[in-house]
CSV table of C-alpha atoms and ligand atoms in Angstrom, one decimal:
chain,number,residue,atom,x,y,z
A,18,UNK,CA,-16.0,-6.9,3.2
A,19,UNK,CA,-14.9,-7.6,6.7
A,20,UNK,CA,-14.5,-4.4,8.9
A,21,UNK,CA,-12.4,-4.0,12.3
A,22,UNK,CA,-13.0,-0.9,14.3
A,23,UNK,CA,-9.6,-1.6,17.0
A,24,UNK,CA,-9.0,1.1,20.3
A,25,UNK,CA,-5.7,2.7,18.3
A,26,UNK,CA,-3.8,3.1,15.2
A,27,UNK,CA,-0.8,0.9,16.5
A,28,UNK,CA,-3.8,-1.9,17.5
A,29,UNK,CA,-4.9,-1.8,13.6
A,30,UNK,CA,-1.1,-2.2,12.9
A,31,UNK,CA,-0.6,-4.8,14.9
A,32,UNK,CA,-3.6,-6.7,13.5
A,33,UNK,CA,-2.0,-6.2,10.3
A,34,UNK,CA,1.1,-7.9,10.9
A,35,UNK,CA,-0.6,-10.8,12.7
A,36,UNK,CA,-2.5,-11.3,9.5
A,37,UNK,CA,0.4,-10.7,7.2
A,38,UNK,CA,2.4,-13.2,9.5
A,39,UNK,CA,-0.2,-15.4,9.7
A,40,UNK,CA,-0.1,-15.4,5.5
A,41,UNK,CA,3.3,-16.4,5.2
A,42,UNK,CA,2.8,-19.4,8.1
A,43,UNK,CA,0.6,-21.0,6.2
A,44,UNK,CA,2.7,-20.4,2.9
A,45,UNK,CA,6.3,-20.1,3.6
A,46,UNK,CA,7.0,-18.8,-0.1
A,47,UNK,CA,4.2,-16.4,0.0
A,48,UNK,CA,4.1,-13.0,-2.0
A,49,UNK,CA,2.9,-9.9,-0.3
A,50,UNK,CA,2.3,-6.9,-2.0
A,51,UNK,CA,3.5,-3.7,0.3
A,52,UNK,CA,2.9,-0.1,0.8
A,53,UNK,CA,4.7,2.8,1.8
A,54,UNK,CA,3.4,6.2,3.6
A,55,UNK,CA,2.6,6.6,7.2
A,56,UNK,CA,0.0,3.7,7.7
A,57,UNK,CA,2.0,0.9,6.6
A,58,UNK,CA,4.7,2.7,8.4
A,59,UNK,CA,3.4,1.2,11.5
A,60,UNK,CA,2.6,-2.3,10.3
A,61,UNK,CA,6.3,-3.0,9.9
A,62,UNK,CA,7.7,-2.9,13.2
A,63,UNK,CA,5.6,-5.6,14.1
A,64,UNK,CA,6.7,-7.6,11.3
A,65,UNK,CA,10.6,-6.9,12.4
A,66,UNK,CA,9.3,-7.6,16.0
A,67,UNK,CA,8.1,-11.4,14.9
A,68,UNK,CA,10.8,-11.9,12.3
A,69,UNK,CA,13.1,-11.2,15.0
A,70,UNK,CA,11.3,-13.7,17.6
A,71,UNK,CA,11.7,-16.3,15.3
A,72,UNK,CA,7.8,-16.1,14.5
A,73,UNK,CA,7.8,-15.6,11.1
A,74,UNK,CA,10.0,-16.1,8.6
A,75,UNK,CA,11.0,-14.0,5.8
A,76,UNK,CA,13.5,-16.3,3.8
A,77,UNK,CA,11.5,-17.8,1.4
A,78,UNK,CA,9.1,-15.0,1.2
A,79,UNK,CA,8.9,-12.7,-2.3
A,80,UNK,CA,7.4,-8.9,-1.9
A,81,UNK,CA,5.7,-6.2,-4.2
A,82,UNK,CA,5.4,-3.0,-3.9
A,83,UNK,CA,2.1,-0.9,-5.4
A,84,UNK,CA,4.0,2.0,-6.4
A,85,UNK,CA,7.4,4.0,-6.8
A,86,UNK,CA,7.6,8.4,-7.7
A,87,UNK,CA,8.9,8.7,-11.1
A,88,UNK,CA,12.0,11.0,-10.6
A,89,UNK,CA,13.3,9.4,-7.8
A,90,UNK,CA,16.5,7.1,-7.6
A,91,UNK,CA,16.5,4.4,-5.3
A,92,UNK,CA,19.2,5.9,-3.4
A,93,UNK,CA,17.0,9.3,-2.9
A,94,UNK,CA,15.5,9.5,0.5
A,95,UNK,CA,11.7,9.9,-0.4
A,96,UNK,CA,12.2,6.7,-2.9
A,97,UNK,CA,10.2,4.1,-2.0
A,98,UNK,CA,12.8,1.6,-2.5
A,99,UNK,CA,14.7,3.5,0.5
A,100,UNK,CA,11.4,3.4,2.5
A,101,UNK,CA,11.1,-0.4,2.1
A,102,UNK,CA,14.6,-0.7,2.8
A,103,UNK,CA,15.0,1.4,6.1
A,104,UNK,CA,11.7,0.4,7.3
A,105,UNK,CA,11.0,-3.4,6.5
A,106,UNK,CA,13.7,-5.4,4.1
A,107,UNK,CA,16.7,-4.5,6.2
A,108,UNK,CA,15.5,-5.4,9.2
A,109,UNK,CA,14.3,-9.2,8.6
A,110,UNK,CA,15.8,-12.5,7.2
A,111,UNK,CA,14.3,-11.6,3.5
A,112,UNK,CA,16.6,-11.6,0.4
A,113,UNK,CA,16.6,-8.3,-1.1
A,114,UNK,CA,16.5,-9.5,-4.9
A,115,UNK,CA,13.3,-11.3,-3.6
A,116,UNK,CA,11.9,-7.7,-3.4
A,117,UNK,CA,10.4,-5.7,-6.4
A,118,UNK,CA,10.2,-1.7,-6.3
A,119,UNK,CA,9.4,-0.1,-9.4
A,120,UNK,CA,12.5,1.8,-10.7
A,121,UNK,CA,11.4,5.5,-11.5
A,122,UNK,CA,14.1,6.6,-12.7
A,123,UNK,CA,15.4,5.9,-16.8
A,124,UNK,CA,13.7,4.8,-19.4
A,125,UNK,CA,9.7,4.7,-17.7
A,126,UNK,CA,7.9,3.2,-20.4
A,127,UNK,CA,10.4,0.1,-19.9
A,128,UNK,CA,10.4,0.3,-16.1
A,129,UNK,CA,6.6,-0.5,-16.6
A,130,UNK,CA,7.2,-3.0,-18.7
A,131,UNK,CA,9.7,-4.6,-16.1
A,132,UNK,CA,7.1,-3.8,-13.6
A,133,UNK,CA,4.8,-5.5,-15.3
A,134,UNK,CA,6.4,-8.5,-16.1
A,135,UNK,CA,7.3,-8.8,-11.9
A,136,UNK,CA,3.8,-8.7,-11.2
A,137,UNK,CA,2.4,-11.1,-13.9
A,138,UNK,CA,5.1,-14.0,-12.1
A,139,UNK,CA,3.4,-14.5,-9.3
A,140,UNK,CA,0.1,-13.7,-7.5
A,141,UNK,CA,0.1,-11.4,-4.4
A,142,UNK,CA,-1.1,-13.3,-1.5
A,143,UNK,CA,-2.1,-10.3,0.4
A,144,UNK,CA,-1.9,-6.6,-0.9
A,145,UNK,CA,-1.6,-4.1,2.1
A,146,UNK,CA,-3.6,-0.7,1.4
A,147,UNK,CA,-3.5,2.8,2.6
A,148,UNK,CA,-5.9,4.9,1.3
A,149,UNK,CA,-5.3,8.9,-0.3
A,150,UNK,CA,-7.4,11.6,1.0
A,151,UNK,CA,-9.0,11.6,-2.4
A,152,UNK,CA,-9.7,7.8,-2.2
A,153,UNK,CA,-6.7,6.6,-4.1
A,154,UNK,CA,-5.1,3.3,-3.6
A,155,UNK,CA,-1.7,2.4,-4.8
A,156,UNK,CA,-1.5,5.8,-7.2
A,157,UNK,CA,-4.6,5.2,-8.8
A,158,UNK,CA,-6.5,8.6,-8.5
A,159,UNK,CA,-9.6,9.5,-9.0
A,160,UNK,CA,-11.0,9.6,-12.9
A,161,UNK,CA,-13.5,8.8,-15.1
A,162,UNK,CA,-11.6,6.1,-16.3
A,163,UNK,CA,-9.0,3.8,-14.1
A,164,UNK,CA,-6.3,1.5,-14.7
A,165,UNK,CA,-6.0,-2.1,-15.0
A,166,UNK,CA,-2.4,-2.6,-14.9
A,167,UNK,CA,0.9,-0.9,-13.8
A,168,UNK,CA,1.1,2.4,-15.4
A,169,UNK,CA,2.4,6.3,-15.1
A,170,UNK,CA,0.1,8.2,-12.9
A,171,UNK,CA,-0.1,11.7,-12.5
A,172,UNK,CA,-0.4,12.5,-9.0
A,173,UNK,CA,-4.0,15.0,-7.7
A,174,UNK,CA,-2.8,18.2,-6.3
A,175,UNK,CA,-4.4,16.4,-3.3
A,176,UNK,CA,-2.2,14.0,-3.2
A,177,UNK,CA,1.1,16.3,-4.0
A,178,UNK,CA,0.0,18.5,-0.6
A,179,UNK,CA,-0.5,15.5,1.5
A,180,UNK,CA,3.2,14.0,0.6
A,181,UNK,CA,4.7,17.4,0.4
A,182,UNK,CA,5.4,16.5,4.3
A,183,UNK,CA,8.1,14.6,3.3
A,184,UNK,CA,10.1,16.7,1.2
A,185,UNK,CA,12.2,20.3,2.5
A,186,UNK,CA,9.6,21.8,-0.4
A,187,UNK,CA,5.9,21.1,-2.1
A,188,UNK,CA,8.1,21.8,-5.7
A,189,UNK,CA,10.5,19.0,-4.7
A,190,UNK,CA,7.6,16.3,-4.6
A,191,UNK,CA,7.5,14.3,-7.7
A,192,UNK,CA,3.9,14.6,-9.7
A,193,UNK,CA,4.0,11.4,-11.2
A,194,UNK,CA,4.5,7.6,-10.5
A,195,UNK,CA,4.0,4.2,-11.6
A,196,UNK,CA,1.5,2.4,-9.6
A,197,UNK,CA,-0.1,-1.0,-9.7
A,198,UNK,CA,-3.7,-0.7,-11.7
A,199,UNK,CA,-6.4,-1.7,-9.8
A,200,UNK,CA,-6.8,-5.0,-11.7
A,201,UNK,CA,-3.3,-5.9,-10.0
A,202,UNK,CA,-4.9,-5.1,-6.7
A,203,UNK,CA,-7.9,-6.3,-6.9
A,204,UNK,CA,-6.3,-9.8,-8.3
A,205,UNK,CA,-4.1,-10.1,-5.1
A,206,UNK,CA,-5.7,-13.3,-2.7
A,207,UNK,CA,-6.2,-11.0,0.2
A,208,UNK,CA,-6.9,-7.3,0.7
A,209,UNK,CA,-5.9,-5.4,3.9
A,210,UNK,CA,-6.7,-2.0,3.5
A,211,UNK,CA,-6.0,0.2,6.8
A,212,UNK,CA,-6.7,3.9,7.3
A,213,UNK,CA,-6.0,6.6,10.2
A,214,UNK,CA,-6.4,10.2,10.4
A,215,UNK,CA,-9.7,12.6,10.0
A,216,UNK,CA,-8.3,13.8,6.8
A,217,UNK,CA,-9.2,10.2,5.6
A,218,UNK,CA,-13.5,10.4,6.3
A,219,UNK,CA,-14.6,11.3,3.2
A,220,UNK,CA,-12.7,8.9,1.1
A,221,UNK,CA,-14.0,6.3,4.3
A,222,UNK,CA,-17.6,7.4,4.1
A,223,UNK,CA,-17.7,6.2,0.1
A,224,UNK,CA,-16.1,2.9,1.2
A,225,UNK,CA,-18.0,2.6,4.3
A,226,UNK,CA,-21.7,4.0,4.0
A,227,UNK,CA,-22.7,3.1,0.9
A,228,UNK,CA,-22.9,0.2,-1.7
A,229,UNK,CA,-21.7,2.5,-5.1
A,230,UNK,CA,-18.4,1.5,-6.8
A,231,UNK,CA,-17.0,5.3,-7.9
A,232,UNK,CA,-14.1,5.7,-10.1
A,233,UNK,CA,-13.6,9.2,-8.3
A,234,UNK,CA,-12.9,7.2,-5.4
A,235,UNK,CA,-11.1,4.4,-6.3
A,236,UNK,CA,-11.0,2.5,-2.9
A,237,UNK,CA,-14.5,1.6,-3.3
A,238,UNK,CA,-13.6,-0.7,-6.2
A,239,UNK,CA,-12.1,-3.1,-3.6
A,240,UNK,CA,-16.1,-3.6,-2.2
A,241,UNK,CA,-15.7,-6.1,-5.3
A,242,UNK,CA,-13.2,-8.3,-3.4
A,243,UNK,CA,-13.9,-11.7,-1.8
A,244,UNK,CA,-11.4,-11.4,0.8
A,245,UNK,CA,-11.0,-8.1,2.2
A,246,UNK,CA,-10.8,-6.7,5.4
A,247,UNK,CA,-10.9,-2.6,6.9
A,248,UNK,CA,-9.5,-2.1,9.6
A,249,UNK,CA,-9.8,1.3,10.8
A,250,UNK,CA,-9.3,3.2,14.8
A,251,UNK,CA,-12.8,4.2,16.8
A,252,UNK,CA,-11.4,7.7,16.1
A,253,UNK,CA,-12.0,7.5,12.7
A,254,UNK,CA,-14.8,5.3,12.6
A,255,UNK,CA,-16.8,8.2,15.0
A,256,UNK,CA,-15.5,10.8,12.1
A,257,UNK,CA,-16.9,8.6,9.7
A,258,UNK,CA,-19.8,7.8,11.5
A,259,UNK,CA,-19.5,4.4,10.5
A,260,UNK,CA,-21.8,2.3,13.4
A,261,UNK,CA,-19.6,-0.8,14.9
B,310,F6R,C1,1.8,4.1,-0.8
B,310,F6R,C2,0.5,4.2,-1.5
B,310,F6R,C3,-0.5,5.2,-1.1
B,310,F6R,C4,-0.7,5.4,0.4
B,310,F6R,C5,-1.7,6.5,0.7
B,310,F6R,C6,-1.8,6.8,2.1
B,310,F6R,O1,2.6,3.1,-1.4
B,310,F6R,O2,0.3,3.5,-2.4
B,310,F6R,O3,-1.7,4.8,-1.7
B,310,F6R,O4,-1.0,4.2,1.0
B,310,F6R,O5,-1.3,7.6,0.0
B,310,F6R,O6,-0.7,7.3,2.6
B,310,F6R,P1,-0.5,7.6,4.2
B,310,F6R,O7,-0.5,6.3,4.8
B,310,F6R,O8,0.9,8.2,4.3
B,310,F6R,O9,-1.6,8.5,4.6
């Protein structure tokens, strides 16, 4: 596991894209597999910022996302689909039926299936990562057991107070979603798992400061990986108390 302590968040972000871009360079038709919440949030700017230079190019590219909130349409504003829209796909040359978003809303069971079937075309050539509070990655929470493949979660409390930020009311956030598994994850090329924010050190300090592999804190399956890098802020990494 390769770890990056940079100055900032938007330095870690930046990193990011340079490795995302640098992904696709050497593989025009590359498949990245995407997140949504506040971290990835700042990786795309940078991508929109090359695209738009003529530095990297999204044409032949094909995209993943790890997760969508069951409940949601993709016209609702807290869909994930809507997030990768307004944040990344309409921004750059990509083709939007070259871009897979879980559908959470109809039948589930055969939205998984379909989800499925997306991810079992192609492998991901590099999965970007958050991580939960609780340690989750895609919406694979904490357990005595996890998930292999895409699958209906049902979302921690934990997780339901931290995304309640984006919704008028806690009621209004959805308590379920279908996520990757971890065996999807962990089968993408390339790992790039980022993190911010205090409210991230304990999940950290299990990825970070020790050599256990917990199901109750499911980032520190990707320890397993032979290509993945961290790439947290000094800020964090002091919290942490992670020694760089
Ligand atoms: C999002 C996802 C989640 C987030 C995690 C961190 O698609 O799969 O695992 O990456 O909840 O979210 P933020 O970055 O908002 O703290």
């Amino acid at each position: 596991m390769r770890v990056l302590v940079t100055e900032n968040f938007s330095q870690t972000c930046e990193i990011a894209a340079g490795m995302i871009a640098e992904v696709i360079r050497n593989k025009p038709d590359a498949r990245l597999g995407l997140a949504t919440g506040s971290t990835a949030q700042g990786v795309y700017p940078y991508l929109i910022q090359a695209n738009k230079a003529g530095e990297v190019d999204f044409s032949r590219v094909d995209t993943v996302n790890l997760d969508e909130y069951v409940g949601l349409a993709p016209e609702h504003p807290q869909s994930y689909r809507r997030f990768m829209n307004e944040n990344l796909f309409d921004h750059i040359n990509i083709k939007k039926e070259n871009t897979v978003v879980a559908e959470g809303v109809g039948d589930i069971e055969a939205n998984v299936r379909e989800f499925r079937f997306a991810l079992a075309r192609k492998p991901i050539d590099v999965q970007l990562l958050g991580i939960g509070v609780d340690g989750h990655v895609g919406f694979n929470e904490p357990g005595r057991v996890l998930y292999d493949a895409a699958h209906v979660e049902l979302l921690d409390e934990s997780t339901i107070d931290a995304n309640a930020r984006f919704f008028v009311t806690r009621d209004e956030v959805p308590t379920q979603a279908i996520s990757m598994g971890m065996g999807d994850i962990l089968r993408a090329k390339k790992l790039l798992l980022l993190a911010t924010g205090e409210n991230k050190t304990e999940a950290m300090k299990g990825l970070l400061l020790n050599e256990q592999i917990d199901s109750q804190n499911p980032a520190t399956l990707v320890k397993t990986h032979p290509d993945v890098t961290v790439i947290i802020d000094k800020r964090l990494a002091k919290s942490i108390g992670y020694a760089y």
